[in-house]
Coordinates of C-alpha atoms in Angstrom, one line a residue:
Chain A
M1 CA 87.9 66.5 108.4
L2 CA 88.7 70.0 109.4
S3 CA 86.0 72.7 109.7
M4 CA 86.8 76.4 110.0
S5 CA 85.8 76.4 113.6
Q6 CA 88.1 73.6 114.5
R7 CA 91.1 75.5 113.4
Y8 CA 90.9 77.9 116.4
P9 CA 91.2 76.3 119.8
S10 CA 89.2 79.2 121.3
A11 CA 86.0 80.9 120.2
L12 CA 87.3 84.1 121.9
L13 CA 90.5 84.0 119.9
E14 CA 88.5 83.3 116.7
N15 CA 86.2 86.2 117.4
A16 CA 89.1 88.6 118.0
V17 CA 90.8 87.5 114.8
N18 CA 87.6 88.0 112.8
E19 CA 87.3 91.5 114.1
L20 CA 91.0 92.4 113.4
A21 CA 90.8 90.8 110.0
S22 CA 87.8 93.0 109.2
L23 CA 90.1 96.0 109.0
P24 CA 91.2 96.9 105.5
G25 CA 94.6 95.5 104.6
I26 CA 94.7 93.1 107.6
G27 CA 94.7 89.5 106.6
R28 CA 93.9 86.5 108.9
K29 CA 97.5 85.7 109.5
T30 CA 98.3 89.2 110.6
A31 CA 95.1 89.3 112.7
L32 CA 96.1 86.2 114.5
R33 CA 99.6 87.7 115.1
L34 CA 98.1 90.9 116.5
A35 CA 95.6 88.9 118.8
L36 CA 98.5 86.8 120.2
Y37 CA 100.5 90.0 120.7
M38 CA 97.7 91.4 122.9
L39 CA 97.7 88.2 124.9
R40 CA 101.4 88.7 125.7
R41 CA 100.8 92.3 126.9
D42 CA 99.0 93.0 130.2
M43 CA 95.3 93.8 130.5
N44 CA 95.9 97.6 130.7
Y45 CA 97.3 97.6 127.2
T46 CA 94.2 96.1 125.6
E47 CA 91.9 98.3 127.7
S48 CA 93.6 101.5 126.7
F49 CA 93.8 100.3 123.1
A50 CA 90.0 99.6 123.0
S51 CA 89.0 102.7 124.8
A52 CA 91.0 105.0 122.5
L53 CA 89.2 103.6 119.5
I54 CA 85.8 103.8 121.2
A55 CA 86.5 107.4 122.3
L56 CA 87.5 108.4 118.8
R57 CA 84.4 106.9 117.3
R58 CA 82.0 108.2 119.9
D59 CA 83.4 111.7 120.6
V60 CA 84.8 112.7 117.2
K61 CA 83.7 116.1 115.9
Y62 CA 83.9 117.7 112.5
C63 CA 84.9 121.4 112.1
K64 CA 81.7 123.3 111.2
V65 CA 83.6 125.4 108.7
C66 CA 85.9 123.1 106.9
H67 CA 84.6 119.6 108.0
N68 CA 88.1 118.5 109.2
I69 CA 88.2 116.1 112.1
C70 CA 88.6 118.0 115.4
D71 CA 87.8 118.0 119.1
D72 CA 85.9 121.3 119.3
E73 CA 83.4 123.3 117.2
L74 CA 86.3 124.6 115.0
C75 CA 89.4 122.8 113.9
P76 CA 92.7 124.3 115.1
I77 CA 93.4 125.6 111.6
C78 CA 90.1 127.4 111.1
A79 CA 90.4 128.7 114.7
N80 CA 93.8 130.1 114.0
P81 CA 93.6 133.9 113.3
N82 CA 97.1 133.8 111.8
R83 CA 96.1 131.7 108.8
D84 CA 95.0 133.3 105.6
H85 CA 91.2 132.6 105.6
S86 CA 90.8 134.0 102.0
L87 CA 92.9 131.1 100.6
L88 CA 90.9 127.8 100.5
C89 CA 92.5 124.4 99.7
V90 CA 90.0 121.8 98.7
V91 CA 91.1 118.2 99.7
E92 CA 89.5 114.8 99.8
N93 CA 90.1 113.9 103.4
V94 CA 91.9 114.6 106.7
K95 CA 94.9 112.6 105.4
E96 CA 95.6 115.2 102.7
V97 CA 95.2 118.1 105.3
M98 CA 97.9 116.4 107.4
A99 CA 100.2 115.8 104.4
I100 CA 99.9 119.5 103.3
E101 CA 100.3 120.7 106.9
N102 CA 103.5 118.7 107.1
T103 CA 105.0 120.5 104.2
G104 CA 104.8 123.8 106.2
Q105 CA 104.3 125.6 102.9
F106 CA 100.6 126.5 103.1
R107 CA 99.2 129.2 105.4
G108 CA 95.6 129.2 104.1
V109 CA 92.7 127.1 105.3
Y110 CA 91.1 123.9 104.1
H111 CA 87.8 122.5 102.9
V112 CA 87.5 118.7 103.4
L113 CA 85.1 117.2 100.8
G114 CA 84.9 113.8 102.4
G115 CA 85.6 112.0 99.1
V116 CA 85.4 112.5 95.4
I117 CA 82.6 112.1 92.9
S118 CA 82.6 108.4 92.1
P119 CA 79.5 107.0 90.3
M120 CA 81.1 103.5 90.5
D121 CA 81.0 103.7 94.3
G122 CA 77.6 105.4 94.4
I123 CA 79.1 108.7 95.6
G124 CA 77.5 111.7 94.0
P125 CA 78.0 115.5 94.5
A126 CA 75.3 115.5 97.2
D127 CA 77.3 113.0 99.3
L128 CA 80.3 115.5 99.5
R129 CA 80.6 118.9 101.2
I130 CA 80.4 120.8 97.9
D131 CA 77.4 122.8 98.8
S132 CA 79.1 124.2 101.9
L133 CA 82.1 125.0 99.9
V134 CA 80.0 127.1 97.5
R135 CA 78.3 128.7 100.5
R136 CA 81.7 129.6 102.0
V137 CA 82.6 131.3 98.7
A138 CA 79.2 132.9 98.3
E139 CA 79.6 134.5 101.7
G140 CA 82.6 136.4 100.4
G141 CA 86.1 136.8 101.8
V142 CA 87.5 133.9 99.7
R143 CA 90.1 135.1 97.2
E144 CA 91.3 131.8 95.8
V145 CA 90.2 128.1 95.8
I146 CA 93.1 125.6 95.3
L147 CA 91.9 122.2 94.2
A148 CA 94.2 119.5 95.6
L149 CA 92.4 116.3 94.7
S150 CA 93.9 113.1 93.2
T151 CA 94.7 113.0 89.5
T152 CA 92.2 110.2 88.9
M153 CA 89.1 110.2 86.7
E154 CA 87.1 110.8 89.9
G155 CA 89.3 113.6 91.1
D156 CA 89.2 115.3 87.7
T157 CA 85.4 114.9 87.6
T158 CA 85.1 116.5 91.0
N159 CA 87.5 119.3 90.0
F160 CA 85.4 120.1 87.0
F161 CA 82.2 119.9 89.0
I162 CA 83.5 122.4 91.6
Y163 CA 85.0 124.6 88.9
R164 CA 81.6 124.9 87.2
K165 CA 79.8 125.5 90.6
L166 CA 82.1 128.3 91.4
S167 CA 82.1 129.9 87.9
G168 CA 79.5 132.5 88.9
Y169 CA 81.6 133.9 91.8
D170 CA 84.4 136.3 91.9
V171 CA 87.0 133.8 93.0
K172 CA 90.2 132.4 91.4
V173 CA 90.2 128.6 91.0
S174 CA 93.6 126.9 90.7
V175 CA 94.9 123.4 90.9
I176 CA 98.1 122.2 92.5
A177 CA 101.1 121.9 90.2
R178 CA 101.7 118.5 88.6
G179 CA 105.2 117.7 87.4
V180 CA 108.2 115.6 87.8
S181 CA 108.9 114.9 91.6
I182 CA 111.9 116.7 93.1
G183 CA 114.7 114.2 93.1
D184 CA 113.3 112.1 90.3
E185 CA 115.2 111.3 87.2
I186 CA 113.7 112.8 84.1
E187 CA 114.2 109.6 82.0
Y188 CA 112.1 107.6 84.5
A189 CA 109.1 110.0 84.7
D190 CA 106.0 108.8 83.0
E191 CA 105.0 110.6 79.8
V192 CA 101.9 112.2 81.0
T193 CA 103.6 113.8 84.0
L194 CA 106.6 114.8 82.0
G195 CA 104.4 116.2 79.2
R196 CA 102.4 118.3 81.7
S197 CA 105.5 119.5 83.4
I198 CA 106.8 120.9 80.1
V199 CA 103.4 122.6 79.2
N200 CA 103.1 124.1 82.7
R201 CA 106.8 125.1 83.0
T202 CA 107.5 128.0 85.4
A203 CA 110.0 130.9 85.1
F204 CA 113.4 129.9 86.4
S205 CA 114.3 131.6 89.7
L206 CA 117.1 131.0 92.1
T207 CA 114.9 130.6 95.1
N208 CA 112.3 128.2 93.8
N209 CA 114.7 125.8 92.1
P210 CA 116.6 123.6 94.5
Chain B
M1 CA 107.1 125.7 112.8
L2 CA 105.4 122.4 113.0
S3 CA 105.2 120.4 116.3
M4 CA 104.1 116.8 116.4
S5 CA 100.8 117.7 118.0
Q6 CA 99.9 120.2 115.3
R7 CA 100.0 117.5 112.7
Y8 CA 96.8 115.8 114.1
P9 CA 93.8 118.1 114.0
S10 CA 92.3 116.1 116.9
A11 CA 93.8 114.6 120.1
L12 CA 91.3 111.8 120.0
L13 CA 92.5 110.9 116.5
E14 CA 96.1 111.1 117.5
N15 CA 95.5 108.9 120.6
A16 CA 93.8 106.3 118.5
V17 CA 96.6 106.4 115.9
N18 CA 99.2 106.0 118.7
E19 CA 97.4 102.9 120.0
L20 CA 97.0 101.3 116.6
A21 CA 100.6 102.1 115.7
S22 CA 101.8 100.4 118.9
L23 CA 100.8 97.0 117.4
P24 CA 103.8 95.1 115.8
G25 CA 104.1 95.7 112.1
I26 CA 101.6 98.6 112.0
G27 CA 103.2 101.9 111.0
R28 CA 101.7 105.4 111.6
K29 CA 100.4 105.7 108.1
T30 CA 98.5 102.4 108.3
A31 CA 97.3 103.3 111.8
L32 CA 95.8 106.6 110.5
R33 CA 94.2 104.7 107.6
L34 CA 92.6 102.2 110.1
A35 CA 91.4 105.0 112.4
L36 CA 89.8 106.8 109.5
Y37 CA 88.2 103.5 108.4
M38 CA 86.6 103.2 111.8
L39 CA 85.2 106.7 111.5
R40 CA 83.5 105.7 108.3
R41 CA 81.8 102.7 109.9
D42 CA 79.0 103.0 112.4
M43 CA 79.5 103.0 116.2
N44 CA 78.5 99.3 116.5
Y45 CA 81.5 98.3 114.4
T46 CA 84.0 99.9 116.7
E47 CA 82.1 98.7 119.8
S48 CA 82.1 95.0 118.7
F49 CA 85.7 95.4 117.6
A50 CA 86.8 96.7 121.0
S51 CA 84.8 94.3 123.0
A52 CA 86.1 91.2 121.1
L53 CA 89.7 92.3 122.0
I54 CA 88.8 93.0 125.6
A55 CA 86.9 89.7 125.9
L56 CA 89.8 87.8 124.5
R57 CA 92.4 89.4 126.9
R58 CA 90.1 89.2 130.0
D59 CA 88.6 85.7 129.5
V60 CA 91.3 83.8 127.7
K61 CA 92.2 80.4 129.4
Y62 CA 95.1 78.1 128.8
C63 CA 94.7 74.4 128.7
K64 CA 95.9 72.9 132.0
V65 CA 97.5 70.0 130.2
C66 CA 99.1 71.4 127.0
H67 CA 98.9 75.2 127.7
N68 CA 97.2 75.9 124.4
I69 CA 94.8 78.8 124.3
C70 CA 91.2 77.6 125.0
D71 CA 87.9 78.6 126.5
D72 CA 87.6 75.9 129.1
E73 CA 89.8 73.9 131.5
L74 CA 91.0 71.7 128.6
C75 CA 91.6 72.6 125.0
P76 CA 89.5 70.8 122.4
I77 CA 92.4 68.7 121.4
C78 CA 93.3 67.5 124.9
A79 CA 89.6 66.9 125.6
N80 CA 89.2 64.7 122.5
P81 CA 89.4 61.0 123.4
N82 CA 90.0 60.1 119.7
R83 CA 93.4 61.8 119.7
D84 CA 96.5 59.7 120.5
H85 CA 97.5 61.0 123.9
S86 CA 100.8 59.0 123.9
L87 CA 102.1 61.1 121.0
L88 CA 103.2 64.6 122.1
C89 CA 104.2 67.4 119.6
V90 CA 106.2 70.2 121.3
V91 CA 105.5 73.6 119.6
E92 CA 106.4 77.2 120.4
N93 CA 103.0 78.7 120.3
V94 CA 99.3 78.4 119.3
K95 CA 100.1 79.5 115.8
E96 CA 102.1 76.3 115.2
V97 CA 99.3 74.2 116.7
M98 CA 96.9 75.7 114.2
A99 CA 99.4 75.2 111.3
I100 CA 99.9 71.5 112.2
E101 CA 96.1 71.0 112.7
N102 CA 95.5 72.5 109.3
T103 CA 97.6 69.8 107.7
G104 CA 95.2 67.1 109.0
Q105 CA 98.2 64.8 109.3
F106 CA 98.7 64.7 113.1
R107 CA 96.4 62.8 115.4
G108 CA 98.4 63.1 118.6
V109 CA 98.3 66.0 121.2
Y110 CA 100.5 69.1 121.8
H111 CA 102.6 70.8 124.3
V112 CA 102.8 74.5 123.9
L113 CA 106.1 75.9 125.3
G114 CA 105.2 79.6 125.0
G115 CA 108.5 80.4 123.3
V116 CA 112.0 79.2 122.9
I117 CA 115.1 79.6 125.0
S118 CA 116.6 83.0 124.0
P119 CA 119.2 84.5 126.3
M120 CA 119.2 87.6 124.0
D121 CA 115.6 88.3 124.9
G122 CA 116.0 87.2 128.5
I123 CA 114.0 84.0 128.0
G124 CA 115.4 81.1 130.0
P125 CA 114.1 77.5 130.4
A126 CA 112.2 78.6 133.6
D127 CA 110.1 81.0 131.5
L128 CA 108.8 78.2 129.3
R129 CA 106.5 75.2 130.0
I130 CA 109.4 72.7 130.0
D131 CA 108.9 71.5 133.6
S132 CA 105.3 70.6 132.9
L133 CA 106.4 68.8 129.7
V134 CA 108.8 66.7 131.8
R135 CA 106.0 66.1 134.3
R136 CA 103.7 64.8 131.5
V137 CA 106.4 62.4 130.4
A138 CA 107.2 61.4 134.0
E139 CA 103.6 60.5 134.7
G140 CA 103.8 57.9 132.0
G141 CA 101.6 57.1 129.0
V142 CA 103.8 59.2 126.6
R143 CA 105.4 57.1 123.9
E144 CA 107.0 59.7 121.7
V145 CA 107.8 63.4 121.9
I146 CA 108.1 65.2 118.5
L147 CA 110.0 68.4 118.6
A148 CA 108.6 70.9 116.1
L149 CA 110.4 74.1 116.9
S150 CA 112.0 76.6 114.5
T151 CA 115.4 75.8 113.0
T152 CA 117.0 78.8 114.6
M153 CA 119.8 78.9 117.1
E154 CA 117.2 79.4 119.8
G155 CA 115.0 76.5 118.5
D156 CA 118.0 74.2 118.4
T157 CA 119.1 75.2 121.9
T158 CA 115.6 74.5 123.2
N159 CA 115.5 71.1 121.3
F160 CA 118.8 70.1 122.9
F161 CA 117.7 71.3 126.4
I162 CA 114.4 69.3 126.2
Y163 CA 116.3 66.3 124.8
R164 CA 118.6 66.3 127.8
K165 CA 115.8 66.8 130.3
L166 CA 113.9 63.8 128.8
S167 CA 117.0 61.5 128.5
G168 CA 116.2 59.7 131.8
Y169 CA 112.8 58.6 130.7
D170 CA 111.6 55.8 128.5
V171 CA 110.3 58.0 125.7
K172 CA 111.3 58.3 122.0
V173 CA 112.3 61.9 121.1
S174 CA 112.1 62.9 117.5
V175 CA 112.3 66.1 115.4
I176 CA 110.1 66.9 112.4
A177 CA 111.8 66.2 109.0
R178 CA 113.7 69.0 107.4
G179 CA 114.2 68.9 103.6
V180 CA 113.4 70.5 100.3
S181 CA 109.8 71.8 100.3
I182 CA 107.3 69.9 98.1
G183 CA 107.0 71.7 94.8
D184 CA 110.4 73.5 95.2
E185 CA 113.0 73.3 92.5
I186 CA 116.2 71.4 93.8
E187 CA 118.5 74.0 92.2
Y188 CA 117.0 76.8 94.2
A189 CA 117.0 75.1 97.6
D190 CA 119.6 76.4 100.1
E191 CA 122.6 74.2 100.7
V192 CA 121.9 73.5 104.3
T193 CA 118.4 72.3 103.6
L194 CA 119.5 70.3 100.5
G195 CA 122.5 68.8 102.4
R196 CA 120.2 67.7 105.3
S197 CA 117.6 66.3 102.9
I198 CA 120.3 64.0 101.4
V199 CA 121.7 62.9 104.8
N200 CA 118.2 62.2 106.1
R201 CA 116.9 60.6 102.9
T202 CA 113.9 58.2 103.3
A203 CA 113.1 54.9 101.6
F204 CA 111.2 55.5 98.4
S205 CA 107.6 54.4 98.6
L206 CA 104.7 55.0 96.2
T207 CA 102.4 56.3 98.9
N208 CA 104.7 58.9 100.5
N209 CA 106.1 60.4 97.4
P210 CA 103.7 62.6 95.5

């Protein structure tokens, strides 16, 4: 008869596999492959691997203005005087900040909510950085708030909640354009996206259309 | 203009992502997702994660008989008096030991080579535990050596090399059966496997055939 513990010839290996497999999207087979890979590399490799993760978790800071991950009081974007601080892009997380930064098309600043309103996951408005967004707007100097959240029910709910919260202030609230992806065939676009791209059509210009 | 370093708002984050992405099969997007996951968990999580990997790498031992990963001098299989120590199964790595153990069909012991002969990767016979395999056989008490390596050119080369090395000793050398997988449709089996399964057909018996 085989028990779970008999399958691993070493408790150290089993423990390492358990930890690796606790990461999201990493199964036990992949975890074993990664653990064995570490055994083939020298001790320095595992040490610098482990210390990088510990250092991130222990020393990480969040920008006191936009809540983006950073190493100082302010993130590099908020600290940059060349950015347009009157243009705020509201995103869910640091991943979206990085994706938008990679486009090179946005010169404003961000506000990282830390998630979206999701009653199913027990995440309410109070768990997000919505109050500090309203405070940034209330303090003045913000011309436009661009909502760049996912088009899910949770994202739409959060958009609506923020829109209502900001309705008393003199600020323009916009959402990023939704439409058929550049390079996509019209016939394969889903109906909702295609429908919205027709309703929200923009004036043809030689510079904006590739 | 965007430089690589501008993309990450934090050097700590970038460093952690670099380390995670250095693992085989983990891309930069997955690495970022894993790093952000660690930030959502408490400090204890990252600490026990890191220390399990360090402990594995620092304290891992290899069985002095079969070279399997273990926590003591001998692996649990070599230390087990109820196993048949005259039946040696030669495998590439600990993963194959675990796979064969999981079948519950093998009561012999193992010999872990640590790889296969692969001139392309600069791995010669001297880099593998072939000498100690020959020594185990030379010391007597081994009745049969079962070769359970991959059916690749490297695996076949290694099989042949071991076969020649053991040819002077009074030991039976066998290879695991290759054939159509149980549950597979005959029409979809590849020709090489199907051809070999006909050549190496076995006598029909009511107990062996499901």
